[in-house]
Coordinates of C-alpha atoms and ligand atoms in Angstrom, one line a residue:
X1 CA -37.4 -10.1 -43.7
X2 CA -34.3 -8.4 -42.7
X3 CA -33.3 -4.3 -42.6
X4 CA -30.5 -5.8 -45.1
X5 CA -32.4 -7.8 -48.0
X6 CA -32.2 -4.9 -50.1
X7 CA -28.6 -4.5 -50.4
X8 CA -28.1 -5.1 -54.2
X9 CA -25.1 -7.7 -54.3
X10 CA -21.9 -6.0 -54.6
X11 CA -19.4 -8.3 -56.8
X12 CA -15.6 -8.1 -54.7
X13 CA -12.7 -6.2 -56.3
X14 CA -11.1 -8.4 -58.2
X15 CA -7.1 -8.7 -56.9
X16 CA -8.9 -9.9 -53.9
X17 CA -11.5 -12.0 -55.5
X18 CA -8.4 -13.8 -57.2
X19 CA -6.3 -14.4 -54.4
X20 CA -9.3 -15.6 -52.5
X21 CA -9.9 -18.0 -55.1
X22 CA -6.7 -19.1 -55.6
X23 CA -6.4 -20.2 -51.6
X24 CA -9.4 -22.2 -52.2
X25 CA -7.8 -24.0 -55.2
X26 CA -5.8 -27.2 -53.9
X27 CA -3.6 -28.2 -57.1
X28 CA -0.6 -28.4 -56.3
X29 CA 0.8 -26.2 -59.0
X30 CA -1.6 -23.5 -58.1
X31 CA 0.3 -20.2 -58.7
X32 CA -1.2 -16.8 -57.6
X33 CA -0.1 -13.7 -59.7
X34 CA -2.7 -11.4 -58.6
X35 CA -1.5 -9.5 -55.3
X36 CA 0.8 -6.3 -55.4
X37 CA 3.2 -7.7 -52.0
X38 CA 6.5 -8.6 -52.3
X39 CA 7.4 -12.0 -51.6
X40 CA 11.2 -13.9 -51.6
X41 CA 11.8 -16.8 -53.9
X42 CA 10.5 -19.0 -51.7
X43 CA 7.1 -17.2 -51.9
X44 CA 7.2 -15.6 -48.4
X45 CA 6.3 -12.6 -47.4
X46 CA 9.3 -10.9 -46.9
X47 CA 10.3 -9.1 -44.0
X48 CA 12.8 -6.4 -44.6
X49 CA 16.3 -7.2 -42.8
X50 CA 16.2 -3.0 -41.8
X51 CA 12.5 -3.7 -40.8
X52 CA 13.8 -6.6 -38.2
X53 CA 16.2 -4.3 -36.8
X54 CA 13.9 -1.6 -36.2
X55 CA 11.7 -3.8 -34.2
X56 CA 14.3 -5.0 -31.9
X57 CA 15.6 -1.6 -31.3
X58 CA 11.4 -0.3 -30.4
X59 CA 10.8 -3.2 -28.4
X60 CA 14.7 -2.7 -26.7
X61 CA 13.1 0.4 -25.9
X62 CA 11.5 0.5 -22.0
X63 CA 9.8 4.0 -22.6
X64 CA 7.8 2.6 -25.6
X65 CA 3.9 3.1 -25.6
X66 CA 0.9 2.6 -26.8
X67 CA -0.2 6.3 -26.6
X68 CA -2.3 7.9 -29.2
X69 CA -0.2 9.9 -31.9
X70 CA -0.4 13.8 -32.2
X71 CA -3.4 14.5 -34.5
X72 CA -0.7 14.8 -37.4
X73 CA 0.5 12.0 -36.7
X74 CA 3.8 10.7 -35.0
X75 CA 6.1 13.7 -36.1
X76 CA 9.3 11.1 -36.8
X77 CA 7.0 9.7 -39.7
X78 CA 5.7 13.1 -40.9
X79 CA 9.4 14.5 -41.0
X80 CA 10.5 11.3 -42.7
X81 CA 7.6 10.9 -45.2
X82 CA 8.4 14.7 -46.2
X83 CA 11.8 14.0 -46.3
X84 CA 11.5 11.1 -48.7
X85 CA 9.2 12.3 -51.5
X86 CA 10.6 15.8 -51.8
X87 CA 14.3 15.9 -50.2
X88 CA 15.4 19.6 -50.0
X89 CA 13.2 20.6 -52.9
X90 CA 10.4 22.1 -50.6
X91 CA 12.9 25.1 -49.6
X92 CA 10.4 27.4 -48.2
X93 CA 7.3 25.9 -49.5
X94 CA 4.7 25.9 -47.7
X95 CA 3.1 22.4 -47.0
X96 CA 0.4 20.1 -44.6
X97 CA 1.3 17.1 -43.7
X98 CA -0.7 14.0 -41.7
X99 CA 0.1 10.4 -41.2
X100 CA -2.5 8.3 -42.9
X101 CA -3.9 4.8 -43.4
X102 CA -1.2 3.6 -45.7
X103 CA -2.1 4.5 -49.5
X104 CA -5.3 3.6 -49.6
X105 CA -6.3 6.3 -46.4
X106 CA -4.2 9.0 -47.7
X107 CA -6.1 8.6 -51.2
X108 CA -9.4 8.6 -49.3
X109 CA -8.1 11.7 -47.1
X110 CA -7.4 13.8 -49.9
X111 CA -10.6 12.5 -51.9
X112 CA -12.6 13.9 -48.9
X113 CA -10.6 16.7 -48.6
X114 CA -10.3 17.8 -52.4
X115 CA -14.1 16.8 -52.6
X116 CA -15.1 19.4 -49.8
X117 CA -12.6 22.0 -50.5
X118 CA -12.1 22.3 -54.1
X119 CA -15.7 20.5 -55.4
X120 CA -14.2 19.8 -58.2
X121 CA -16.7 18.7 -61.3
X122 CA -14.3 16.0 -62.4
X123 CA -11.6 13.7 -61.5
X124 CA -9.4 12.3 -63.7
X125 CA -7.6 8.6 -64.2
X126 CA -5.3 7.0 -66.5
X127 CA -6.9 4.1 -68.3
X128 CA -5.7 1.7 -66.8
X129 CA -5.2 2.1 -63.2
X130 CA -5.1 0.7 -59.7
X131 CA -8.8 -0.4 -59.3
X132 CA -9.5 1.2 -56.1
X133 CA -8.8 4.6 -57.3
X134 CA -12.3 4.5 -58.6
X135 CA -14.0 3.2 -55.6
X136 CA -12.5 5.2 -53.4
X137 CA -13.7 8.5 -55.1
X138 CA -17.3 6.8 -55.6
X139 CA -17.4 6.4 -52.2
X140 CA -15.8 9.9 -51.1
X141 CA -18.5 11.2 -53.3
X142 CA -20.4 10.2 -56.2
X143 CA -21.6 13.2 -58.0
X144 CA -18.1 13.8 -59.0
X145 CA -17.3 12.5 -62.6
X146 CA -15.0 9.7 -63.2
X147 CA -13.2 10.1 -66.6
X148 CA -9.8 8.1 -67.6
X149 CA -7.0 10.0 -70.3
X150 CA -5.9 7.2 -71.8
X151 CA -2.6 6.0 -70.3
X152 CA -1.5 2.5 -71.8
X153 CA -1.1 1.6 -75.5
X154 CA -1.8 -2.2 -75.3
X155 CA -0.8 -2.9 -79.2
X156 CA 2.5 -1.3 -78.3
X157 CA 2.9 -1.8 -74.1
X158 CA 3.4 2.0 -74.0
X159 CA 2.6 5.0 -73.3
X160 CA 0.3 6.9 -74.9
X161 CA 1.7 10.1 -74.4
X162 CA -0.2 12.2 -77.2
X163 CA -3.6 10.9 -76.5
X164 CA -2.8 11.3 -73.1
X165 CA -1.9 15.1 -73.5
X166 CA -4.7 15.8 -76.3
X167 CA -7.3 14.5 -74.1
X168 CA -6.4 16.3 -71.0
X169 CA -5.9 19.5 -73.3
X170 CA -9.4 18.9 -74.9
X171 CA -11.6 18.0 -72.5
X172 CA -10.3 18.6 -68.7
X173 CA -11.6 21.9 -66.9
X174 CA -10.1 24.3 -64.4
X175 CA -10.4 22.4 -61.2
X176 CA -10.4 19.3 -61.9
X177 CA -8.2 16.4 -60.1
X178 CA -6.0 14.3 -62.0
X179 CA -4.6 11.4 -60.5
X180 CA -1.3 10.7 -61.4
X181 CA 0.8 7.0 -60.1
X182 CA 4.4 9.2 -59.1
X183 CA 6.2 5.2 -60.1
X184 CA 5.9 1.9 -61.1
X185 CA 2.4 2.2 -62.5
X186 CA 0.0 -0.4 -61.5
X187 CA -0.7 -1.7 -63.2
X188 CA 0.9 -1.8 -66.7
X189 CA 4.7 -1.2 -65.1
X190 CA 5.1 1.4 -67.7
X191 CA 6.0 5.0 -66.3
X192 CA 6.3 8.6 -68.1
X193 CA 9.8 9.6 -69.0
X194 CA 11.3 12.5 -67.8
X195 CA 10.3 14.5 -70.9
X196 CA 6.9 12.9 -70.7
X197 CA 6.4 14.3 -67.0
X198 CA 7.2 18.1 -68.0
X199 CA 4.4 17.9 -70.9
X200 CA 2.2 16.8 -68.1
X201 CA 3.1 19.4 -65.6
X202 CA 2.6 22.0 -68.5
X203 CA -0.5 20.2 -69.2
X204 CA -1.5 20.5 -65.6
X205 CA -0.6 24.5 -65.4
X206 CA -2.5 25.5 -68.7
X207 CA -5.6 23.5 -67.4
X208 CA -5.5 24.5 -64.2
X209 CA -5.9 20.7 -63.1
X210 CA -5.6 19.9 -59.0
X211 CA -2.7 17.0 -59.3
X212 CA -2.4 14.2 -57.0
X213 CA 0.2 11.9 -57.0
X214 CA -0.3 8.3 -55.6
X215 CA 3.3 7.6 -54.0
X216 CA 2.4 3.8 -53.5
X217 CA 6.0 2.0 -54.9
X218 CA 8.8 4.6 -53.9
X219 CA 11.8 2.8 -54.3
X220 CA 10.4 0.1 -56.4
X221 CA 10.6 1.4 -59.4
X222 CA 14.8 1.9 -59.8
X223 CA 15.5 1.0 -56.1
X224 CA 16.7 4.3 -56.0
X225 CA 14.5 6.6 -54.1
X226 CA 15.8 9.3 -55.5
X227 CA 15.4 8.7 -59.0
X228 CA 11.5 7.7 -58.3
X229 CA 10.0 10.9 -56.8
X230 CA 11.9 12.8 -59.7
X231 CA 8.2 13.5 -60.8
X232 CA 6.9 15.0 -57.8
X233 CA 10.0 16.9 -57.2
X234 CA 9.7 18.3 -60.3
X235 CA 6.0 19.3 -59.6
X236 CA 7.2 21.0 -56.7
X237 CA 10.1 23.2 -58.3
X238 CA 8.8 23.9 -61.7
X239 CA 7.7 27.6 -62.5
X240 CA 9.3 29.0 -59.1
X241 CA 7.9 26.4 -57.4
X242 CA 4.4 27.5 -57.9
X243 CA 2.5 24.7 -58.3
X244 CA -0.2 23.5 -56.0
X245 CA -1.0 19.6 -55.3
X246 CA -1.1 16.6 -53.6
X247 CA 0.9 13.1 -52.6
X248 CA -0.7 10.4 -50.9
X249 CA 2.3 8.0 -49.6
X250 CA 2.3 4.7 -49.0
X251 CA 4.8 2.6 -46.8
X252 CA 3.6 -0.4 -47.8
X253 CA 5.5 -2.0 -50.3
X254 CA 9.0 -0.2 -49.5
X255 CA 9.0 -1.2 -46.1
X256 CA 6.8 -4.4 -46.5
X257 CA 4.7 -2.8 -43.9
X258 CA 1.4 -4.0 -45.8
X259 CA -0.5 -5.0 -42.2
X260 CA 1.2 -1.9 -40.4
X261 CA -0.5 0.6 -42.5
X262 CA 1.5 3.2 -42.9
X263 CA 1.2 6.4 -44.9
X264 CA 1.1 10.3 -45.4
X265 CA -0.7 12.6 -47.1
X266 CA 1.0 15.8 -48.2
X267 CA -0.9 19.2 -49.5
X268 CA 1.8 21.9 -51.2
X269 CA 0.4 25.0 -51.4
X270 CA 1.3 28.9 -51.6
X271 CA 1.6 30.4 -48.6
X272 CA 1.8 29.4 -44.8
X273 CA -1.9 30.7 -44.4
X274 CA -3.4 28.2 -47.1
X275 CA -1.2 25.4 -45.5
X276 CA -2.5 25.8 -41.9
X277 CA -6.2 26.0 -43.3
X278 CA -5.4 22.6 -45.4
X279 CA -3.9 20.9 -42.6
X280 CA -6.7 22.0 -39.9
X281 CA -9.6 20.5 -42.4
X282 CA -7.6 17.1 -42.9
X283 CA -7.4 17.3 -38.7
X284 CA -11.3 18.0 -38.8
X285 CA -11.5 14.8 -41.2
X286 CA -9.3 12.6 -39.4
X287 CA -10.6 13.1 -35.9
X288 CA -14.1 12.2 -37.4
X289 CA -12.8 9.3 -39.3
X290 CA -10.1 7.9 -37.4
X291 CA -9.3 10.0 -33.9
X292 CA -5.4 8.8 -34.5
X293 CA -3.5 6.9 -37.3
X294 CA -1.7 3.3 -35.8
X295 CA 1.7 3.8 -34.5
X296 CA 3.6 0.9 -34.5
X297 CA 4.6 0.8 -37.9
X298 CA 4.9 4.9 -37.9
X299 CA 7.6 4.0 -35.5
X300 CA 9.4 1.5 -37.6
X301 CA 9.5 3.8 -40.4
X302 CA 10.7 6.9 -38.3
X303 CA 13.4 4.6 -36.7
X304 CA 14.9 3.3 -40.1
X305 CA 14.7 6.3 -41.8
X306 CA 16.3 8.5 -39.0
X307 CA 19.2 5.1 -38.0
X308 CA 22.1 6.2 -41.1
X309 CA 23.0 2.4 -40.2
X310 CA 19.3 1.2 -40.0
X311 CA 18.7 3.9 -43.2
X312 CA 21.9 2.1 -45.6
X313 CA 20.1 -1.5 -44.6
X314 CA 17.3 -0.2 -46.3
X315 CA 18.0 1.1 -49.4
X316 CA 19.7 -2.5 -50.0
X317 CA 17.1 -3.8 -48.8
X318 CA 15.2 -2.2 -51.7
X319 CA 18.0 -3.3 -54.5
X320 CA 17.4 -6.7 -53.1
X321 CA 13.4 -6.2 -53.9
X322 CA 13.7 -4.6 -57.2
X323 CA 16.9 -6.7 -58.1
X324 CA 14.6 -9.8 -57.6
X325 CA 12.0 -8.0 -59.6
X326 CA 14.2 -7.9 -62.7
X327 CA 15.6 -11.6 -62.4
X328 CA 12.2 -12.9 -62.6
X329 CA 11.5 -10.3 -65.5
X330 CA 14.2 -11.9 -67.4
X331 CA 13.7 -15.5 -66.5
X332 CA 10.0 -14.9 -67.7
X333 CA 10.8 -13.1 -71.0
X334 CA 13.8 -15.8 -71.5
X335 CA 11.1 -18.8 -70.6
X336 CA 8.6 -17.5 -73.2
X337 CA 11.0 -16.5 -76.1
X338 CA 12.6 -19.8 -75.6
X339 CA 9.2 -21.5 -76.7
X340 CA 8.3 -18.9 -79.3
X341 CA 5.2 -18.1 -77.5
X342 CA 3.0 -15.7 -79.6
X343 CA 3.3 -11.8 -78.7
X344 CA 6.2 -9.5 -77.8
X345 CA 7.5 -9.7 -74.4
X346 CA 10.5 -7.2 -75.1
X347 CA 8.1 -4.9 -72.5
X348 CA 8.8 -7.5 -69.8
X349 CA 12.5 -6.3 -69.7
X350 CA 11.6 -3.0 -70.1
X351 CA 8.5 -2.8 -67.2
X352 CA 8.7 -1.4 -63.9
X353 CA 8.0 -2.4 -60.1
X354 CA 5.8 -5.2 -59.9
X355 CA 3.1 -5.5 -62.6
X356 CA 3.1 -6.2 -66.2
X357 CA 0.9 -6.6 -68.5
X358 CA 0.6 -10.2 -70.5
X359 CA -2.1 -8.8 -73.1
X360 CA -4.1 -11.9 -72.6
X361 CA -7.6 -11.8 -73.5
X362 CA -10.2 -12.2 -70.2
X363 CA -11.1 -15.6 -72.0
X364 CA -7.7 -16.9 -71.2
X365 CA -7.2 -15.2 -68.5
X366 CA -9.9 -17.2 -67.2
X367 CA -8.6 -20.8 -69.8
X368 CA -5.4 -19.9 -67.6
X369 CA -6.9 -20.0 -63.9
X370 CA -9.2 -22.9 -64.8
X371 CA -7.1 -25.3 -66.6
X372 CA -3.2 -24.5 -65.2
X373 CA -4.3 -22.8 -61.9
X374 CA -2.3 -19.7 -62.5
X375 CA -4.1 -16.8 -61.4
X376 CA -4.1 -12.9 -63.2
X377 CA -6.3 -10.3 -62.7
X378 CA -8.8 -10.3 -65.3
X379 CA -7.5 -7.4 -67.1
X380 CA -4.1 -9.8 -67.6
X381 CA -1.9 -8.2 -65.3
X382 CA 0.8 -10.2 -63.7
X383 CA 2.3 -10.1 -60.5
X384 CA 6.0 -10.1 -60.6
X385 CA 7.2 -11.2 -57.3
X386 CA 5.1 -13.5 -57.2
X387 CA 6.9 -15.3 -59.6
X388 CA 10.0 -17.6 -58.3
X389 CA 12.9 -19.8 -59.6
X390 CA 10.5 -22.5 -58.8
X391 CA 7.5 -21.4 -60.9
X392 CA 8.5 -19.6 -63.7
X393 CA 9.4 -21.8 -65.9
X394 CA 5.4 -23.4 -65.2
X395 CA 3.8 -20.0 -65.6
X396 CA 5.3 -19.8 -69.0
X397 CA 4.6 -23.2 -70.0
X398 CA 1.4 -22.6 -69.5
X399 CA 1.1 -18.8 -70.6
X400 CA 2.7 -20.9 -73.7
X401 CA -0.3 -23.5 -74.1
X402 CA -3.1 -21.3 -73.3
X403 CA -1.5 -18.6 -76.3
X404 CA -0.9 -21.8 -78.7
X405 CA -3.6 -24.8 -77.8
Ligands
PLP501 C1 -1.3 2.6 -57.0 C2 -1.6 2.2 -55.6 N1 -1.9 3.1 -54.8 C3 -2.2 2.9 -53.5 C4 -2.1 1.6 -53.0 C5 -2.5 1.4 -51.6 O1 -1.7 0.5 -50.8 P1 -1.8 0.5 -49.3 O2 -3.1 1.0 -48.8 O3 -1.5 -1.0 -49.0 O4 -0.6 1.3 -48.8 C6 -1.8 0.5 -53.9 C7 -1.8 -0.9 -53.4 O5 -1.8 -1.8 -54.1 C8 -1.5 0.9 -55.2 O6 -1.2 -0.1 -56.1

């Protein structure tokens, strides 16, 4: 009899669950579409030319510790982070800022944060979205409720904006969170337009919903970082820049920093006075959770960001990802119309970042991973730098057969 035997088995989340199980299978075609990292065409993990660089230049660098951080973090990567996701849109605004665990701590930050500040009654998702969303808030704190707006049209691999708006409209209450993905939505790969983001905000202001942006694939959605925190940005300007909310950053795919974890949590508020109280409760939460955030990687980030030569490296560095990205979109969609394989791919060309969406049923999902080795997440999504010159042509062949046999 152990203290333990009561522990109710706990199945594993499945993007890990399938990459686990995809090591473990030893065919030799054995293709693994399930994880969100960035790998070259020879299926590496890539490590970001600006990224090698950086690291010479730290480790060139006699005076370099391993001291803890401030509590906010190392300031390089606070300045940067805030830098990045609103540019000069802040103008006066009054804002906290902390480093954070990658994406995954600054979601549980402000989920702690949100949950002991604001209580809210609700907490909103789009249907679909990145599992851990969920679990994260579960964990923070279960009484909250977990409701989805729906999000992704799968007959049409859209947006569906009006059930999207109607729903929030209908049924969300003042003070509730709504989680919104600021790019490259994982997982469908299908982002709001511009117009589609104002309707939100609206939606947002009317309601009186707490938004939080998860900032997870800056950079990966256009390659332009810019053009991919035009949603927060907005937020942050719109009705004299008024708004109050939240974006929890990740450095992990734009830097390729996955192990580093490297992130930032930022709270906009109103007035200097709420922004000191915000940012000495997330200071309370860290030092209870963590004492100090990792600093190597905060360091890396601060030093690219900061080098102009180190800082143009990078942003080709992040044409180079999302240029890849779109090959292997078109190599897919041209392998699959080629062999008339049953379904519309046009979305393939269309997507963004790294995930799309095949629309396959679990069942073949599952006729896919057993029979051809080729692994999805069960809800179909595809990872798309995973795929490579050298697979591509298999995974279709297969997507092919398991749509037609
Ligand atoms: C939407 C979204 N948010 C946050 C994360 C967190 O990533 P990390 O903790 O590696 O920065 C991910 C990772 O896949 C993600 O897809």
């Amino acid at each position: 009899m152990s203290w333990f035997d009561e522990i109710p088995s706990i199945a594993t989340d499945s993007t890990l669950a399938a990459m686990e199980a995809c090591k473990a299978d030893t065919h030799e075609k054995k293709v693994d579409l399930s994880p969100g990292i960035y790998h070259d065409d020879n299926s590496s993990t890539w490590v970001l030319p600006s990224v090698k660089k950086a690291r010479e230049v730290l480790l060139a660098d006699k005076s370099l510790n391993h001291n803890l951080q401030p509590q906010n973090g190392h300031p390089g990567l606070v300045s940067v982070a805030r830098e990045l996701t609103f540019s000069d849109t802040l103008d006066g605004r009054s804002i906290a800022s902390m480093q954070a665990i990658s994406g995954t701590g600054a979601n549980h930050l402000v989920a702690r944060f949100l949950s002991d500040v604001l209580q809210p009654k609700t907490v909103w998702f789009s249907n679909p979205t990145w599992e851990n969303h969920r679990e994260i808030w579960r964990h923070v704190n279960p009484a909250i409720n977990q409701r989805n707006y729906p999000y992704y049209d799968d007959r049409t691999s859209t947006i569906d904006s009006q059930g999207m708006l109607s729903t929030l409209r209908g049924h969300a209450s003042r003070g509730d969170v709504i989680i919104l993905q600021a790019c490259a939505h994982n997982p469908t790969g299908v982002d709001p337009s511009r117009e589609l983001w104002e309707a939100i905000a609206a939606v947002c202001e009317e309601k009186g919903l707490f938004p939080v942006f998860d900032s997870a694939y800056q950079g990966f959605a256009t390659g332009n970082i810019d053009n991919d925190a035009w949603a927060i940005r907005h937020f942050a300007t719109r009705s004299n820049g008024t708004m109050e909310f939240a974006v929890a950053q990740s450095f992990s795919k734009n830097f390729g920093l996955y192990g580093e974890r490297v992130g930032a949590l930022h709270i906009v508020t109103r007035s200097n006075e709420s922004a000191a109280k915000a940012e000495a409760k997330l200071k309370k939460i860290q030092r209870a959770e963590i004492t100090s955030t990792p600093s190597f990687g905060a360091k890396i980030v601060a030093t690219i960001v900061q080098n102009p030569a180190l800082r143009e490296q990078w942003q080709q560095d992040l044409q180079t990802m999302s240029g890849r990205l779109q090959d292997m979109r078109k190599r897919l969609y041209d392998e699959l119309t080629k062999r008339n394989t049953p379904g519309n791919w046009s979305h393939l060309l269309t997507d963004i970042g790294m995930f799309s969406m095949t629309g396959l049923s679990p069942k073949r999902v599952a006729v896919l991973r057993n029979n051809f080795h080729v692994y999805l997440l069960p809800t179909s999504r595809l990872a798309v730098p995973c795929l490579t010159t050298g697979n591509v042509e298999y995974v279709a062949e297969s997507i092919h057969q398991v749509l037609t046999v």
